[in-house]
């Protein structure tokens, strides 16, 4: 469905960014791998350039700050 929507909108290039704290095996294989069923391969077959960004959200300081703020709020309820 996503590939069809991108083609309909004439998208030529996408960045594949995992929304996970760590860009591990799932991101490297299922998203960015060379296997026929990876997102990168599926989109490439549709003539859409797929640029994998193998960086997890925990590698972005602003995301970690949000998590820490939420943890601080949660911990207040345990006092």
CSV table of N, CA, C and O in Angstrom, one decimal:
chain,number,residue,atom,x,y,z
A,1,UNK,N,0.8,-1.2,0.0
A,1,UNK,CA,0.0,0.0,0.0
A,1,UNK,C,0.9,1.3,0.0
A,1,UNK,O,0.5,2.2,-0.7
A,2,UNK,N,1.9,1.3,0.8
A,2,UNK,CA,2.8,2.4,0.9
A,2,UNK,C,3.5,2.7,-0.4
A,2,UNK,O,3.5,3.8,-0.9
A,3,UNK,N,4.0,1.7,-1.1
A,3,UNK,CA,4.7,1.8,-2.3
A,3,UNK,C,3.8,2.4,-3.4
A,3,UNK,O,4.1,3.3,-4.1
A,4,UNK,N,2.5,1.9,-3.4
A,4,UNK,CA,1.5,2.4,-4.4
A,4,UNK,C,1.2,3.9,-4.1
A,4,UNK,O,1.1,4.7,-5.0
A,5,UNK,N,1.1,4.3,-2.8
A,5,UNK,CA,0.8,5.7,-2.5
A,5,UNK,C,2.0,6.6,-2.9
A,5,UNK,O,1.8,7.7,-3.4
A,6,UNK,N,3.2,6.1,-2.6
A,6,UNK,CA,4.4,6.9,-3.0
A,6,UNK,C,4.4,7.1,-4.5
A,6,UNK,O,4.7,8.2,-5.0
A,7,UNK,N,4.2,6.0,-5.3
A,7,UNK,CA,4.2,6.1,-6.7
A,7,UNK,C,3.1,7.1,-7.2
A,7,UNK,O,3.3,7.9,-8.1
A,8,UNK,N,1.9,7.0,-6.6
A,8,UNK,CA,0.8,7.9,-7.0
A,8,UNK,C,1.2,9.4,-6.8
A,8,UNK,O,0.8,10.2,-7.6
A,9,UNK,N,1.9,9.6,-5.7
A,9,UNK,CA,2.3,11.0,-5.4
A,9,UNK,C,3.6,11.4,-6.1
A,9,UNK,O,4.2,12.4,-5.9
A,10,UNK,N,4.1,10.5,-7.0
A,10,UNK,CA,5.3,10.7,-7.8
A,10,UNK,C,6.6,11.0,-6.9
A,10,UNK,O,7.4,11.8,-7.3
A,11,UNK,N,6.6,10.3,-5.8
A,11,UNK,CA,7.8,10.4,-4.9
A,11,UNK,C,9.0,9.6,-5.5
A,11,UNK,O,8.8,8.5,-6.0
A,12,UNK,N,10.1,10.3,-5.6
A,12,UNK,CA,11.3,9.7,-6.2
A,12,UNK,C,12.3,9.1,-5.2
A,12,UNK,O,13.1,8.3,-5.6
A,13,UNK,N,12.3,9.7,-4.0
A,13,UNK,CA,13.3,9.3,-3.0
A,13,UNK,C,12.7,9.4,-1.6
A,13,UNK,O,11.9,10.3,-1.3
A,14,UNK,N,13.0,8.4,-0.8
A,14,UNK,CA,12.6,8.3,0.6
A,14,UNK,C,13.8,8.0,1.5
A,14,UNK,O,14.7,7.4,1.0
A,15,UNK,N,13.6,8.4,2.7
A,15,UNK,CA,14.6,8.0,3.8
A,15,UNK,C,13.9,7.0,4.7
A,15,UNK,O,12.8,7.3,5.2
A,16,UNK,N,14.5,5.9,4.9
A,16,UNK,CA,14.0,4.8,5.8
A,16,UNK,C,14.6,5.0,7.1
A,16,UNK,O,15.8,4.7,7.3
A,17,UNK,N,13.8,5.5,8.0
A,17,UNK,CA,14.3,5.9,9.4
A,17,UNK,C,13.5,5.0,10.4
A,17,UNK,O,12.3,5.1,10.5
A,18,UNK,N,14.2,4.1,11.1
A,18,UNK,CA,13.6,3.3,12.1
A,18,UNK,C,13.1,4.1,13.3
A,18,UNK,O,13.8,5.0,13.8
A,19,UNK,N,11.9,3.9,13.7
A,19,UNK,CA,11.3,4.5,14.9
A,19,UNK,C,11.4,3.6,16.1
A,19,UNK,O,10.5,3.1,16.7
A,20,UNK,N,12.7,3.2,16.4
A,20,UNK,CA,13.0,2.3,17.4
A,20,UNK,C,14.2,2.9,18.2
A,20,UNK,O,15.0,3.7,17.6
A,21,UNK,N,14.4,2.5,19.4
A,21,UNK,CA,15.5,3.1,20.2
A,21,UNK,C,16.8,2.7,19.6
A,21,UNK,O,17.8,3.5,19.7
A,22,UNK,N,16.9,1.5,19.1
A,22,UNK,CA,18.2,1.0,18.5
A,22,UNK,C,17.9,0.5,17.1
A,22,UNK,O,16.9,-0.3,16.9
A,23,UNK,N,18.7,0.8,16.2
A,23,UNK,CA,18.6,0.3,14.8
A,23,UNK,C,19.3,-1.0,14.7
A,23,UNK,O,20.4,-1.0,14.3
A,24,UNK,N,18.6,-2.1,15.2
A,24,UNK,CA,19.3,-3.4,15.2
A,24,UNK,C,19.0,-4.2,14.0
A,24,UNK,O,18.9,-3.7,12.9
A,25,UNK,N,18.9,-5.5,14.3
A,25,UNK,CA,18.7,-6.5,13.2
A,25,UNK,C,17.5,-6.3,12.4
A,25,UNK,O,17.6,-6.4,11.1
A,26,UNK,N,16.4,-5.9,13.0
A,26,UNK,CA,15.2,-5.7,12.2
A,26,UNK,C,15.4,-4.5,11.2
A,26,UNK,O,15.0,-4.6,10.1
A,27,UNK,N,16.0,-3.4,11.7
A,27,UNK,CA,16.2,-2.3,10.8
A,27,UNK,C,17.2,-2.7,9.7
A,27,UNK,O,17.0,-2.3,8.5
A,28,UNK,N,18.2,-3.4,10.1
A,28,UNK,CA,19.3,-3.7,9.1
A,28,UNK,C,18.8,-4.7,8.0
A,28,UNK,O,19.2,-4.6,6.9
A,29,UNK,N,18.0,-5.6,8.4
A,29,UNK,CA,17.5,-6.7,7.5
A,29,UNK,C,16.2,-6.3,6.8
A,29,UNK,O,16.1,-6.3,5.6
A,30,UNK,N,15.1,-6.1,7.6
A,30,UNK,CA,13.8,-5.9,7.1
A,30,UNK,C,13.6,-4.6,6.5
A,30,UNK,O,12.8,-4.5,5.5
A,31,UNK,N,14.3,-3.6,6.9
A,31,UNK,CA,14.1,-2.3,6.4
A,31,UNK,C,15.2,-2.0,5.3
A,31,UNK,O,14.8,-1.6,4.2
A,32,UNK,N,16.4,-2.3,5.6
A,32,UNK,CA,17.5,-1.8,4.7
A,32,UNK,C,18.3,-2.9,4.1
A,32,UNK,O,19.3,-2.7,3.4
A,33,UNK,N,17.9,-4.2,4.2
A,33,UNK,CA,18.6,-5.3,3.7
A,33,UNK,C,18.5,-5.4,2.2
A,33,UNK,O,17.7,-4.8,1.5
A,34,UNK,N,19.3,-6.4,1.6
A,34,UNK,CA,19.3,-6.6,0.2
A,34,UNK,C,18.3,-7.7,-0.2
A,34,UNK,O,18.2,-8.0,-1.4
A,35,UNK,N,17.6,-8.3,0.8
A,35,UNK,CA,16.7,-9.4,0.5
A,35,UNK,C,15.5,-8.8,-0.3
A,35,UNK,O,15.2,-7.6,-0.2
A,36,UNK,N,14.8,-9.6,-1.1
A,36,UNK,CA,13.7,-9.2,-1.9
A,36,UNK,C,12.5,-8.6,-1.1
A,36,UNK,O,11.8,-7.8,-1.6
A,37,UNK,N,12.4,-9.0,0.2
A,37,UNK,CA,11.2,-8.5,1.0
A,37,UNK,C,11.6,-7.3,1.9
A,37,UNK,O,10.7,-6.9,2.7
A,38,UNK,N,12.7,-6.7,1.7
A,38,UNK,CA,13.1,-5.6,2.6
A,38,UNK,C,12.4,-4.3,2.0
A,38,UNK,O,12.1,-4.3,0.8
A,39,UNK,N,12.2,-3.3,2.8
A,39,UNK,CA,11.6,-2.1,2.3
A,39,UNK,C,12.4,-1.5,1.2
A,39,UNK,O,11.9,-1.0,0.2
A,40,UNK,N,13.7,-1.5,1.4
A,40,UNK,CA,14.6,-0.9,0.4
A,40,UNK,C,14.5,-1.6,-0.9
A,40,UNK,O,14.3,-0.9,-2.0
A,41,UNK,N,14.4,-2.9,-0.9
A,41,UNK,CA,14.3,-3.7,-2.2
A,41,UNK,C,12.9,-3.4,-2.8
A,41,UNK,O,12.8,-3.3,-4.0
A,42,UNK,N,11.9,-3.5,-2.0
A,42,UNK,CA,10.5,-3.3,-2.5
A,42,UNK,C,10.4,-1.9,-3.2
A,42,UNK,O,9.9,-1.8,-4.3
A,43,UNK,N,10.9,-0.9,-2.5
A,43,UNK,CA,10.8,0.5,-3.1
A,43,UNK,C,11.7,0.6,-4.3
A,43,UNK,O,11.3,1.3,-5.3
A,44,UNK,N,12.9,0.0,-4.3
A,44,UNK,CA,13.8,0.1,-5.4
A,44,UNK,C,13.2,-0.5,-6.7
A,44,UNK,O,13.3,0.0,-7.8
A,45,UNK,N,12.4,-1.6,-6.5
A,45,UNK,CA,11.7,-2.2,-7.6
A,45,UNK,C,10.7,-1.3,-8.2
A,45,UNK,O,10.4,-1.4,-9.4
A,46,UNK,N,10.2,-0.4,-7.4
A,46,UNK,CA,9.2,0.6,-7.9
A,46,UNK,C,9.9,1.9,-8.4
A,46,UNK,O,9.2,2.9,-8.6
A,47,UNK,N,11.2,1.8,-8.6
A,47,UNK,CA,12.0,3.0,-9.0
A,47,UNK,C,12.0,4.1,-8.1
A,47,UNK,O,12.1,5.3,-8.4
A,48,UNK,N,11.9,3.8,-6.8
A,48,UNK,CA,11.9,4.8,-5.7
A,48,UNK,C,13.3,4.6,-5.0
A,48,UNK,O,13.5,3.5,-4.5
A,49,UNK,N,14.1,5.6,-4.9
A,49,UNK,CA,15.4,5.5,-4.3
A,49,UNK,C,15.1,5.5,-2.7
A,49,UNK,O,14.5,6.4,-2.2
A,50,UNK,N,15.6,4.5,-2.1
A,50,UNK,CA,15.4,4.3,-0.6
A,50,UNK,C,16.7,4.5,0.1
A,50,UNK,O,17.7,3.7,-0.2
A,51,UNK,N,16.8,5.5,0.9
A,51,UNK,CA,18.1,5.8,1.6
A,51,UNK,C,17.9,5.3,3.1
A,51,UNK,O,17.2,6.0,3.8
A,52,UNK,N,18.5,4.2,3.5
A,52,UNK,CA,18.4,3.8,4.9
A,52,UNK,C,19.2,4.7,5.8
A,52,UNK,O,20.3,5.1,5.5
A,53,UNK,N,18.6,5.0,7.0
A,53,UNK,CA,19.3,5.8,8.0
A,53,UNK,C,19.3,4.8,9.2
A,53,UNK,O,18.3,4.7,9.9
A,54,UNK,N,20.4,4.2,9.4
A,54,UNK,CA,20.6,3.1,10.4
A,54,UNK,C,21.0,3.8,11.7
A,54,UNK,O,22.1,3.5,12.2
A,55,UNK,N,20.1,4.6,12.3
A,55,UNK,CA,20.4,5.3,13.5
A,55,UNK,C,19.1,5.2,14.4
A,55,UNK,O,18.0,5.6,13.9
A,56,UNK,N,19.2,4.6,15.5
A,56,UNK,CA,18.0,4.5,16.4
A,56,UNK,C,17.7,5.8,17.1
A,56,UNK,O,18.5,6.7,17.2
A,57,UNK,N,16.4,6.0,17.6
A,57,UNK,CA,16.0,7.2,18.2
A,57,UNK,C,16.8,7.5,19.5
A,57,UNK,O,17.0,8.7,19.8
A,58,UNK,N,17.4,6.5,20.1
A,58,UNK,CA,18.2,6.7,21.3
A,58,UNK,C,19.6,7.4,21.0
A,58,UNK,O,20.3,7.8,21.9
A,59,UNK,N,19.9,7.5,19.7
A,59,UNK,CA,21.1,8.2,19.3
A,59,UNK,C,20.9,9.7,19.0
A,59,UNK,O,21.8,10.4,18.6
A,60,UNK,N,19.6,10.1,19.2
A,60,UNK,CA,19.3,11.6,19.1
A,60,UNK,C,19.1,12.2,20.5
A,60,UNK,O,18.2,11.8,21.2
A,61,UNK,N,19.9,13.1,20.8
A,61,UNK,CA,19.8,13.7,22.2
A,61,UNK,C,18.5,14.3,22.5
A,61,UNK,O,18.0,14.1,23.6
A,62,UNK,N,17.8,14.9,21.5
A,62,UNK,CA,16.5,15.5,21.8
A,62,UNK,C,15.4,14.4,22.1
A,62,UNK,O,14.6,14.6,23.0
A,63,UNK,N,15.6,13.2,21.5
A,63,UNK,CA,14.6,12.1,21.8
A,63,UNK,C,14.9,11.6,23.2
A,63,UNK,O,14.0,11.3,24.0
A,64,UNK,N,16.2,11.4,23.6
A,64,UNK,CA,16.6,10.9,24.9
A,64,UNK,C,16.1,11.9,26.0
A,64,UNK,O,15.6,11.5,27.0
A,65,UNK,N,16.1,13.2,25.7
A,65,UNK,CA,15.6,14.2,26.6
A,65,UNK,C,14.2,14.0,26.9
A,65,UNK,O,13.7,14.1,28.1
A,66,UNK,N,13.4,13.8,25.9
A,66,UNK,CA,12.0,13.5,26.0
A,66,UNK,C,11.7,12.3,26.9
A,66,UNK,O,10.9,12.3,27.9
A,67,UNK,N,12.5,11.2,26.7
A,67,UNK,CA,12.3,10.0,27.5
A,67,UNK,C,12.7,10.3,28.9
A,67,UNK,O,12.0,9.8,29.8
A,68,UNK,N,13.8,11.0,29.2
A,68,UNK,CA,14.2,11.2,30.5
A,68,UNK,C,13.2,12.1,31.3
A,68,UNK,O,12.8,11.8,32.4
A,69,UNK,N,12.6,13.1,30.6
A,69,UNK,CA,11.6,13.9,31.2
A,69,UNK,C,10.3,13.1,31.6
A,69,UNK,O,9.8,13.2,32.6
A,70,UNK,N,9.9,12.1,30.7
A,70,UNK,CA,8.8,11.3,31.0
A,70,UNK,C,9.1,10.3,32.1
A,70,UNK,O,8.3,10.1,33.0
A,71,UNK,N,10.3,9.8,32.2
A,71,UNK,CA,10.7,9.0,33.3
A,71,UNK,C,10.7,9.7,34.6
A,71,UNK,O,10.3,9.2,35.7
A,72,UNK,N,11.2,11.0,34.6
A,72,UNK,CA,11.2,11.8,35.8
A,72,UNK,C,9.7,12.0,36.3
A,72,UNK,O,9.5,11.9,37.5
A,73,UNK,N,8.8,12.3,35.4
A,73,UNK,CA,7.4,12.4,35.8
A,73,UNK,C,6.8,11.1,36.3
A,73,UNK,O,6.1,11.1,37.3
A,74,UNK,N,7.2,10.0,35.7
A,74,UNK,CA,6.7,8.7,36.2
A,74,UNK,C,7.2,8.4,37.6
A,74,UNK,O,6.5,7.8,38.4
A,75,UNK,N,8.5,8.7,37.8
A,75,UNK,CA,9.1,8.4,39.1
A,75,UNK,C,8.5,9.2,40.2
A,75,UNK,O,8.4,8.7,41.4
A,76,UNK,N,8.0,10.4,39.9
A,76,UNK,CA,7.3,11.2,41.0
A,76,UNK,C,6.1,10.5,41.6
A,76,UNK,O,5.8,10.6,42.7
A,77,UNK,N,5.5,9.7,40.7
A,77,UNK,CA,4.3,8.9,41.2
A,77,UNK,C,4.6,7.8,42.1
A,77,UNK,O,3.7,7.2,42.8
A,78,UNK,N,5.9,7.4,42.1
A,78,UNK,CA,6.3,6.3,43.0
A,78,UNK,C,6.8,6.7,44.3
A,78,UNK,O,7.1,5.9,45.2
A,79,UNK,N,7.0,8.0,44.5
A,79,UNK,CA,7.5,8.5,45.8
A,79,UNK,C,6.5,8.4,46.9
A,79,UNK,O,5.4,8.5,46.8
